[in-house]
XYZ file of C-alpha atoms in Angstrom:
689
model
C 94.557 44.815 174.441
C 97.381 44.871 171.887
C 97.112 43.877 168.443
C 99.726 43.493 165.869
C 98.594 45.530 163.292
C 101.089 44.832 160.880
C 98.558 41.958 160.665
C 95.372 44.214 159.780
C 94.231 44.396 156.550
C 91.398 47.755 155.635
C 90.755 46.511 152.422
C 87.748 48.106 150.469
C 86.081 46.199 147.484
C 84.980 48.631 144.274
C 83.777 47.290 140.605
C 80.770 48.200 138.189
C 77.888 47.114 139.167
C 77.175 43.185 138.124
C 80.809 42.110 138.831
C 80.283 39.771 141.819
C 81.268 41.904 144.564
C 79.002 41.387 147.240
C 79.030 37.419 146.334
C 82.954 37.430 146.243
C 82.208 38.830 150.039
C 79.990 36.654 150.290
C 82.553 34.055 149.680
C 85.496 35.742 151.890
C 83.026 35.113 154.803
C 82.569 31.916 154.243
C 86.113 30.656 153.915
C 86.771 32.314 157.058
C 84.346 31.102 158.365
C 82.588 34.938 159.848
C 79.229 32.732 158.110
C 78.058 28.959 158.322
C 76.663 29.775 155.072
C 76.595 31.785 151.711
C 73.788 34.209 151.309
C 72.634 33.945 147.338
C 72.180 38.284 146.246
C 69.439 36.784 143.874
C 67.349 35.530 147.037
C 68.334 38.473 148.941
C 69.786 36.599 151.206
C 73.157 38.140 151.626
C 75.767 39.340 154.512
C 76.146 42.574 153.282
C 72.891 44.115 151.543
C 70.805 43.589 154.624
C 68.810 46.487 153.679
C 65.219 45.912 152.787
C 65.818 48.206 149.286
C 68.731 46.084 149.132
C 66.869 42.860 149.070
C 64.066 43.630 147.106
C 66.439 45.488 144.333
C 69.227 42.756 144.474
C 72.128 45.743 143.957
C 73.791 47.400 146.684
C 72.838 50.754 148.064
C 74.957 50.719 151.354
C 78.359 49.939 151.893
C 78.729 47.630 154.822
C 81.823 46.812 157.041
C 82.918 43.381 157.813
C 85.807 41.776 159.650
C 87.802 38.012 159.234
C 90.287 36.314 160.497
C 92.582 34.904 157.656
C 95.391 32.908 158.533
C 97.270 35.314 161.764
C 95.516 38.150 159.870
C 92.425 40.137 160.288
C 91.072 41.479 157.116
C 88.534 44.168 157.894
C 86.421 44.828 154.763
C 83.903 47.296 153.125
C 81.882 45.802 150.534
C 80.727 49.021 148.546
C 77.417 49.425 145.717
C 78.457 49.651 141.875
C 76.368 51.512 140.838
C 76.723 55.713 140.063
C 74.177 57.325 142.039
C 75.469 55.313 145.022
C 78.957 56.966 144.101
C 79.670 58.736 147.294
C 79.234 55.295 149.428
C 82.904 54.467 147.112
C 83.497 57.960 147.628
C 83.813 57.467 151.505
C 84.699 54.097 151.947
C 88.359 54.422 150.098
C 88.946 57.555 151.922
C 89.297 55.422 155.240
C 90.787 52.711 153.813
C 94.322 51.288 153.408
C 93.856 49.072 150.316
C 91.234 47.865 147.914
C 90.337 44.890 145.408
C 88.934 46.002 142.670
C 86.911 43.266 140.661
C 86.095 42.455 136.956
C 83.561 40.385 134.708
C 86.343 38.241 132.494
C 83.748 39.122 129.658
C 84.013 42.651 129.894
C 86.846 43.685 131.005
C 86.292 47.376 132.492
C 83.515 49.180 132.434
C 81.956 52.917 132.968
C 81.672 52.329 136.345
C 85.034 50.164 136.678
C 86.897 54.037 135.766
C 84.758 55.935 138.421
C 85.913 53.780 141.550
C 89.665 53.827 140.041
C 90.461 57.269 139.101
C 88.157 57.843 143.080
C 91.320 55.267 144.392
C 93.678 57.119 142.519
C 92.259 60.354 144.332
C 92.977 58.136 147.821
C 96.756 56.863 146.611
C 95.302 53.660 147.501
C 96.863 50.510 147.171
C 95.266 47.638 145.161
C 94.954 44.372 143.094
C 92.618 43.571 140.448
C 90.525 40.170 140.833
C 88.852 38.896 136.871
C 86.174 36.971 138.478
C 83.119 35.611 136.652
C 85.959 33.138 133.978
C 82.787 30.473 134.079
C 80.680 33.131 131.460
C 80.180 32.821 128.202
C 82.671 35.841 126.087
C 85.266 35.847 128.961
C 88.652 36.113 128.104
C 91.461 37.306 130.941
C 93.435 38.364 128.551
C 91.504 41.183 126.321
C 90.311 42.024 130.368
C 94.218 42.641 131.500
C 95.385 44.688 128.276
C 92.078 46.643 129.382
C 93.058 47.211 132.677
C 96.468 48.488 131.176
C 94.660 50.538 128.365
C 91.691 51.574 129.870
C 92.971 52.267 133.452
C 96.860 53.029 132.616
C 97.670 50.921 135.333
C 100.350 48.668 135.079
C 98.896 44.812 135.521
C 101.029 42.016 136.593
C 98.996 38.551 135.876
C 99.873 36.444 139.022
C 97.661 33.793 138.079
C 96.697 31.986 134.606
C 93.107 30.691 133.845
C 92.767 26.377 133.372
C 89.690 27.470 130.366
C 87.606 29.207 130.157
C 83.922 29.653 130.011
C 82.058 26.048 130.714
C 85.801 24.339 130.313
C 86.564 27.007 133.160
C 88.159 23.893 135.747
C 90.653 26.241 137.879
C 93.912 28.585 138.015
C 97.696 28.401 137.325
C 99.493 30.200 140.407
C 102.276 31.621 138.271
C 104.310 32.251 141.426
C 104.551 28.567 142.491
C 103.951 27.241 138.909
C 101.166 25.081 140.305
C 97.895 24.176 138.900
C 94.919 24.567 141.803
C 91.180 23.416 141.090
C 88.771 23.516 143.439
C 85.916 20.652 144.796
C 83.078 22.211 144.018
C 81.196 19.707 146.212
C 82.457 21.268 149.094
C 81.184 24.583 147.850
C 85.110 25.084 147.024
C 86.392 24.784 150.821
C 88.858 21.786 149.479
C 90.943 22.429 146.269
C 93.656 20.005 145.005
C 97.250 20.956 143.097
C 98.602 20.270 140.812
C 100.749 19.393 137.723
C 100.586 22.315 135.162
C 97.998 20.800 132.527
C 100.190 20.013 129.608
C 98.441 22.336 126.755
C 99.227 25.644 129.200
C 102.248 24.971 129.853
C 104.109 27.006 127.178
C 101.539 29.751 128.005
C 102.331 29.572 131.505
C 106.048 30.584 130.930
C 105.281 32.681 128.314
C 103.321 34.738 131.737
C 105.442 33.510 134.365
C 108.433 35.224 132.135
C 106.723 38.293 131.707
C 105.416 38.228 135.892
C 109.620 37.684 136.591
C 110.687 41.169 134.367
C 108.224 43.155 135.670
C 109.485 42.544 139.802
C 112.987 42.055 138.609
C 112.852 45.475 137.454
C 111.807 46.415 141.293
C 114.270 46.625 142.451
C 119.013 46.014 141.254
C 119.069 43.424 143.854
C 116.537 41.022 142.158
C 117.258 42.858 138.660
C 121.208 41.546 138.572
C 119.875 37.730 139.745
C 117.231 37.816 136.844
C 120.007 38.538 134.238
C 122.254 35.646 136.003
C 119.866 33.555 135.442
C 119.402 32.886 138.908
C 116.431 31.154 140.116
C 113.880 34.344 142.298
C 112.164 32.350 145.315
C 108.531 32.524 145.778
C 109.507 34.458 149.111
C 111.246 37.052 146.768
C 109.219 37.073 144.339
C 106.273 38.308 146.720
C 107.970 40.093 148.797
C 108.683 42.621 145.314
C 105.053 42.088 144.531
C 104.466 43.823 147.796
C 106.295 45.923 147.884
C 106.004 47.607 144.290
C 101.886 47.292 145.242
C 101.834 49.559 148.311
C 104.138 51.893 146.631
C 101.056 52.453 143.515
C 103.950 50.948 141.135
C 102.233 47.638 140.248
C 98.497 45.851 140.095
C 98.759 42.060 140.903
C 95.862 40.687 138.298
C 93.878 37.411 139.932
C 91.753 35.056 138.246
C 88.617 32.872 139.768
C 85.013 32.604 139.236
C 83.492 33.610 142.608
C 79.619 31.940 142.551
C 81.870 28.832 140.508
C 84.120 28.752 143.789
C 87.090 29.146 142.453
C 90.267 31.311 143.829
C 88.604 32.983 146.765
C 91.279 31.808 148.778
C 93.836 33.128 146.393
C 92.246 36.633 146.575
C 92.014 36.119 150.308
C 95.710 35.358 150.275
C 96.648 38.112 147.923
C 95.086 39.822 150.199
C 97.146 39.496 153.344
C 100.145 39.502 150.788
C 100.751 42.372 148.634
C 97.758 44.651 150.624
C 99.122 47.353 152.976
C 98.078 46.817 156.371
C 98.059 50.398 158.655
C 101.690 50.591 159.252
C 102.557 50.526 156.005
C 100.717 53.437 155.084
C 103.125 56.868 154.999
C 101.560 58.842 158.412
C 99.074 60.751 157.791
C 99.118 64.456 156.796
C 97.306 67.611 158.906
C 96.119 70.851 159.589
C 96.798 72.368 162.948
C 93.417 73.249 163.937
C 93.908 76.920 165.135
C 96.927 77.742 162.296
C 95.695 75.819 159.449
C 99.174 76.905 157.546
C 100.886 74.992 160.009
C 101.014 70.888 159.059
C 101.873 67.645 161.087
C 102.424 63.978 160.831
C 100.333 61.503 162.664
C 101.993 57.970 161.504
C 99.856 54.996 162.845
C 100.349 54.779 166.381
C 97.276 53.546 169.431
C 100.277 55.423 171.574
C 99.693 59.039 169.515
C 97.288 61.448 170.596
C 93.488 60.778 169.105
C 92.596 61.255 165.806
C 89.388 59.881 163.820
C 87.924 61.050 160.242
C 84.052 60.639 160.505
C 83.439 58.662 156.994
C 79.751 58.183 157.638
C 76.332 58.405 159.653
C 73.650 56.163 159.384
C 70.457 58.209 161.179
C 69.100 55.609 163.304
C 66.324 55.694 166.929
C 66.815 56.533 169.020
C 70.441 58.253 168.571
C 72.591 58.011 165.332
C 75.496 55.722 164.204
C 78.975 57.042 163.518
C 81.608 55.201 161.420
C 85.165 56.573 161.881
C 88.601 55.463 161.289
C 90.988 55.970 164.103
C 94.772 56.912 162.367
C 96.273 57.950 165.816
C 95.472 57.521 169.030
C 93.829 54.970 170.986
C 89.790 55.377 172.202
C 87.727 54.565 174.814
C 84.238 54.313 175.959
C 82.892 57.338 177.431
C 85.838 59.583 175.826
C 85.194 63.632 175.457
C 86.702 64.586 172.372
C 87.250 67.767 170.221
C 84.746 68.032 166.824
C 87.750 69.959 165.232
C 85.278 71.473 162.396
C 82.959 72.636 165.035
C 85.236 73.756 168.233
C 82.581 71.904 170.325
C 82.843 67.993 172.170
C 81.553 65.583 171.279
C 81.019 62.175 173.701
C 81.517 59.123 172.529
C 79.870 56.391 175.164
C 80.377 53.038 173.279
C 82.366 51.576 170.573
C 80.943 49.464 168.254
C 83.051 46.373 165.499
C 80.526 45.961 163.007
C 79.589 42.772 161.274
C 77.355 44.000 158.739
C 73.810 45.100 160.626
C 75.505 43.261 163.980
C 77.391 45.284 166.285
C 79.997 43.961 168.634
C 81.205 46.545 172.044
C 84.233 46.840 171.921
C 86.152 47.865 175.510
C 88.890 49.998 173.265
C 89.665 50.869 169.753
C 93.401 51.448 168.719
C 95.106 52.581 165.701
C 94.220 51.644 162.539
C 90.961 50.642 163.484
C 87.328 51.366 161.688
C 84.336 51.462 164.638
C 81.301 52.458 164.449
C 80.260 54.978 167.807
C 77.324 56.129 169.337
C 77.236 59.608 171.009
C 78.602 62.517 168.979
C 75.362 65.353 168.425
C 76.873 67.233 166.237
C 79.253 65.850 163.965
C 79.445 65.777 160.533
C 81.137 63.339 157.262
C 84.185 64.553 156.857
C 84.444 65.970 160.849
C 87.443 65.156 162.751
C 87.237 64.466 165.974
C 90.788 64.167 167.768
C 92.160 65.220 171.700
C 91.531 68.573 173.141
C 95.262 69.169 173.872
C 96.175 68.113 170.026
C 93.258 70.119 167.931
C 93.954 69.148 164.235
C 92.024 68.752 161.124
C 91.852 65.497 158.671
C 91.600 66.297 155.245
C 87.726 65.881 154.371
C 85.862 64.077 151.456
C 85.363 65.646 148.485
C 81.765 64.120 147.403
C 80.761 64.956 142.863
C 78.392 67.821 142.569
C 74.510 66.428 142.112
C 73.109 66.366 138.637
C 69.294 65.637 139.525
C 66.670 66.847 141.400
C 62.273 66.422 142.104
C 59.764 68.490 144.272
C 58.555 67.032 148.081
C 55.821 67.724 149.328
C 53.894 67.180 152.038
C 50.949 65.973 151.604
C 48.888 67.630 154.794
C 50.253 70.816 156.027
C 50.541 69.631 159.740
C 52.965 67.024 158.031
C 55.262 70.251 156.678
C 57.984 70.337 159.668
C 57.979 65.885 160.008
C 58.303 65.904 156.350
C 61.793 68.950 156.487
C 63.176 67.259 159.984
C 62.975 63.823 158.253
C 65.083 65.235 154.432
C 67.041 67.433 157.305
C 67.914 63.480 158.547
C 68.591 62.104 154.470
C 71.325 64.689 154.614
C 72.839 64.552 157.972
C 72.962 61.044 156.046
C 73.683 60.903 153.041
C 76.474 63.669 151.740
C 75.076 63.319 147.772
C 71.172 64.795 148.958
C 70.822 67.785 148.953
C 67.742 70.237 149.871
C 66.727 73.006 148.961
C 63.720 75.868 149.478
C 62.879 77.468 145.986
C 62.414 80.619 146.830
C 59.982 81.930 143.516
C 57.706 78.509 144.183
C 58.547 78.086 147.854
C 58.495 74.373 147.034
C 60.840 72.022 148.464
C 64.141 70.365 145.920
C 65.713 67.267 146.698
C 68.758 67.187 144.317
C 70.530 63.648 144.580
C 73.120 61.776 141.567
C 70.218 60.190 139.556
C 66.952 58.329 138.941
C 67.593 55.873 141.228
C 69.215 57.499 144.093
C 66.029 59.882 144.183
C 64.042 56.977 144.567
C 65.242 55.354 147.080
C 65.570 58.679 148.805
C 61.888 58.924 148.164
C 61.207 55.623 149.071
C 63.526 56.151 152.684
C 61.274 59.010 153.274
C 57.839 56.529 153.360
C 59.429 53.682 154.639
C 61.645 54.395 157.389
C 60.438 57.544 158.198
C 56.748 57.220 157.391
C 56.456 60.283 155.816
C 54.459 60.219 152.959
C 55.467 63.366 150.547
C 53.722 64.420 146.857
C 56.667 63.889 144.989
C 57.253 65.684 141.150
C 59.193 64.557 138.665
C 62.893 64.315 138.078
C 64.456 67.823 136.835
C 68.133 68.575 135.876
C 69.732 70.238 138.072
C 71.578 72.992 136.175
C 74.196 75.214 137.294
C 75.795 78.874 136.180
C 78.960 80.423 135.803
C 80.680 83.670 133.846
C 82.761 83.616 131.055
C 84.268 87.049 131.533
C 85.711 89.691 134.037
C 83.583 91.737 135.255
C 83.914 94.443 138.042
C 80.530 96.205 140.840
C 80.260 98.055 143.718
C 77.243 97.320 146.299
C 75.940 100.143 148.639
C 73.781 98.644 152.065
C 72.331 101.198 153.498
C 69.176 100.810 155.403
C 67.070 101.733 159.050
C 66.453 98.354 160.545
C 65.208 98.412 164.179
C 65.732 101.791 164.417
C 69.615 101.987 163.640
C 70.944 102.701 160.614
C 73.125 100.300 158.786
C 76.259 101.027 156.011
C 78.631 99.123 154.712
C 79.848 99.015 151.041
C 82.103 96.309 149.106
C 83.259 96.128 145.329
C 84.380 93.075 143.379
C 85.731 92.050 140.688
C 84.661 88.270 138.877
C 86.485 86.216 136.704
C 86.097 82.029 135.155
C 88.438 79.363 136.689
C 88.828 76.634 135.090
C 87.248 73.488 136.480
C 89.397 71.111 138.514
C 87.662 67.889 140.153
C 89.994 68.139 142.696
C 89.478 71.373 144.511
C 87.041 73.715 145.146
C 84.739 75.130 142.687
C 85.059 78.557 143.823
C 88.141 81.146 144.762
C 87.521 84.558 147.330
C 90.638 86.605 146.881
C 91.324 90.087 148.437
C 93.330 93.036 147.273
C 91.465 95.295 150.284
C 94.776 96.615 151.965
C 95.167 96.149 155.676
C 93.710 97.844 158.456
C 91.000 99.186 155.715
C 88.568 97.411 156.765
C 87.954 95.377 160.578
C 88.795 91.501 160.089
C 85.051 90.722 161.287
C 83.794 93.214 157.732
C 86.026 91.043 156.020
C 84.698 87.696 157.142
C 81.283 88.497 157.036
C 81.417 89.537 153.014
C 83.428 86.569 152.885
C 80.289 85.010 154.034
C 77.935 86.701 151.787
C 79.666 85.932 148.705
C 79.955 82.575 149.628
C 76.312 82.678 150.460
C 74.687 84.973 147.621
C 77.197 81.792 145.291
C 74.112 79.757 146.627
C 71.504 80.879 143.458
C 72.661 83.175 140.743
C 71.288 85.250 138.731
C 69.422 83.494 135.596
C 67.879 80.628 137.571
C 68.659 80.175 140.489
C 70.611 77.847 140.360
C 74.077 77.375 142.308
C 76.628 79.103 140.198
C 80.281 77.260 139.706
C 83.922 77.811 138.609
C 84.783 81.512 139.548
C 86.674 83.694 141.057
C 85.935 87.054 142.946
C 87.828 89.311 144.283
C 87.230 91.758 147.056
C 88.771 95.141 145.741
C 87.622 97.325 148.100
C 84.852 98.710 150.625
C 83.872 101.310 152.840
C 82.945 101.671 156.823
C 81.563 103.799 159.021
C 82.446 104.426 162.892
C 79.112 103.959 163.952
C 76.833 103.010 161.512
C 78.996 99.705 159.699
C 77.766 95.866 160.925
C 78.832 92.866 159.664
C 74.567 92.384 158.837
C 75.201 95.083 156.828
C 78.515 94.236 155.011
C 77.068 90.614 154.702
C 74.184 92.087 153.063
C 76.064 94.525 150.811
C 78.900 91.582 149.743
C 75.882 89.605 148.110
C 73.910 92.792 146.404
C 77.429 93.095 144.589
C 78.245 89.572 144.190
C 74.599 89.788 141.859
C 75.849 92.987 140.406
C 79.493 92.018 139.533
C 77.964 88.341 137.846
C 76.071 90.710 135.489
C 79.082 92.311 134.890
C 80.766 88.492 133.747
C 78.817 87.324 130.873
C 76.347 85.154 133.227
C 76.331 81.598 131.220
C 73.654 78.651 132.416
C 75.402 75.329 132.356
C 74.044 71.740 132.075
C 75.831 67.983 132.878
C 76.830 66.176 130.757
C 76.536 62.936 131.045
C 79.220 59.559 129.518
C 77.596 57.396 128.985
C 78.313 53.510 127.564
C 76.171 51.287 126.020
C 76.616 47.627 125.035
C 75.152 45.805 122.727
C 74.994 42.288 120.583
C 75.237 43.705 116.981
C 71.774 43.431 115.427
C 70.784 46.524 117.552
C 73.754 48.365 116.634
C 72.543 50.568 114.116
C 68.906 51.687 116.574
C 70.228 52.207 119.213
C 73.828 54.528 117.610
C 70.927 56.683 116.118
C 68.923 57.007 119.156
C 71.582 58.364 120.869
C 71.850 60.586 118.281
C 68.107 61.977 118.139
C 69.721 63.019 122.384
C 71.798 64.971 121.060
C 74.606 63.036 121.276
C 78.815 62.983 121.397
C 79.515 59.602 120.331
C 83.207 59.507 121.072
C 83.519 55.955 119.829
C 82.085 52.064 119.133
C 84.285 49.072 119.876
C 83.858 45.650 119.580
C 84.683 43.429 123.220
C 84.839 40.026 122.667
C 80.965 39.273 120.822
C 79.261 43.021 121.865
C 79.538 46.357 120.445
C 80.493 49.097 122.617
C 78.905 52.619 121.920
C 80.867 55.178 124.703
C 79.029 58.618 124.241
C 78.905 62.491 125.899
C 75.068 62.801 126.567
C 73.353 65.830 128.109
C 71.782 64.372 131.087
C 68.006 66.446 130.300
C 67.465 63.575 127.215
C 68.145 60.887 129.785
C 65.221 60.522 131.230
C 63.494 57.172 131.077
C 66.592 55.937 128.710
C 66.857 52.514 130.065
C 63.606 51.550 129.276
C 63.915 52.785 125.830
C 67.119 50.946 125.017
C 65.635 47.692 126.977
C 62.956 47.856 123.731
C 65.274 48.310 121.064
C 67.627 45.897 121.893
C 64.750 43.400 123.517
C 66.412 43.826 126.811
C 69.452 42.475 125.770
C 71.996 45.918 125.619
C 73.089 47.167 128.755
C 73.813 50.484 130.059
C 75.897 52.681 132.579
C 75.382 56.292 133.135
C 78.123 58.682 134.702
C 78.358 62.130 135.611
C 81.065 63.187 133.022
C 81.532 67.689 133.030
C 79.166 70.894 133.243
C 79.018 71.971 129.410
C 77.452 75.502 128.465
C 73.801 75.652 127.203
C 72.830 77.399 124.105
C 71.028 80.822 124.537
C 68.007 79.579 122.485
C 67.642 76.779 125.366
C 68.578 79.092 128.385
C 66.219 81.561 127.058
C 63.879 78.584 127.079
C 64.586 77.683 130.814
C 64.526 80.413 132.421
C 62.537 83.234 130.453
């Protein structure tokens, strides 16, 4: 089986909630003839929102993969959620994709979650094109949307289209490269269109925006700049080639417009995906660490004949066997292959390979480098694990997910259901990396932590409907964190007789605060122990004890973040020391050194954006101030007022209902985790006693 990888596009569609991602995906599938009827979000009939909860709520909760042909290209597409509570689905999709389409509401421009997904795409160096959707909406403003992309996202947006009218007058688009007007036939669901001359009243504005386009394109190469300065005509092929190269280098973001709902501009966007977004061959070789020596790195080009290397980015728990989504970066995968899980050292079977079309599975006889497939067979792999040829053990960069900010307690209705509940929670935790299950040692309660109230609501619903576990659920509560503010030192000695044998270990630590950075782990363990002082297995046991102790701090038993611990020394006994003793001593030393390092409680602060008409502005700001909000800015966006604020999560429970009441249902809000801030001593005493 041979596939021309240059014609493959692995892309995602990402945006703020209600920007029109799923509707756009439905149009993609219809125009590429993968479906014969367009689904409707409100009716719950879309292809990619096939889960019952998605259909009932009218939102995307889980990312879904589909594949479609377009003009001799194959587009592998992942439709992602827009709600911040399901940001993990966006994170893991962007980690394995080569390009993305960012969709924006033409009335709102860049919104809160737009910024979040844009930062996620930046994190994984994903080239993008932009689609300004809903040009038929009242208040739609293409130019303002382009400006918001430049100002709020720090991007270099370049319009390659211009809308013909807006709102009720929106009639079509102008192609600024070909300088033609394009009108879509709504009676044929946009499947056909006609090209015409640009309307006279738009000729000057089209020429002005074309000049901007040509100036930007000319700056991408000396050859094009010379032609432009000498007033030679740049051909459409030269313009597209320059846009493509600059897009792949992430120096430019082409901007298109239309209305997916009204069938305008979607085919041109499919063209843009093929013209400007990269194929797997256009992406730089993937860097991987040697599994045996992490200081050694390898570069893996996208080569079907290379050693096999794949990354698991999603797990769907199903009966009788789980489904593992993976991106193949090198080599060729065949059914019944046996691969090394480089993270665990165990061998995993790949019994069956599937190409996913939403919930439908097409069985493949092989999968090549550049493919995104779902396999059946692995048992121990988790999200972010590398599966590879055992003769070439390597570790691909894993996937990092944001911290959970909210939790609820869950208890079985009867004691006989306890094991069933724990098994179900383990399955959910395995499927969703932003679900964290823990047991409070003081109360014995089982806690589920997640990204927000809606996220936890969906998790509980899955427990009840998918896994048939009827549990008692407590009220949502904030997931606090602990950290330190000073430098401290402490020592702990472990000396006990267990099973008739004496165990001894001593560990001395220094602890200090570490600056928070989203692109790295929240802690660091270093060592100043002279070589040969402790056996290597005891050094590993100390690190394990420290890491384990940091899962629950000394103030309220919350995880400890943003710290650096240096192992200063230790004592071992030739006969009586053991790994267990050193792990226990390290755990004790961690708690002691934390006491000496100024421990404080941290609370999650949420970035809140409220969009309202002017009439309710004062009441909404007053309500936010009552929630201890710090209003960062207010601005006018068309006919709306936009309020941006930082608010403690503890003050935001039930806010959507309150906002609806304050604005008679006319205001909307979006909320995303921003950072952690110190809790005052008074609040700390009230929270932990």
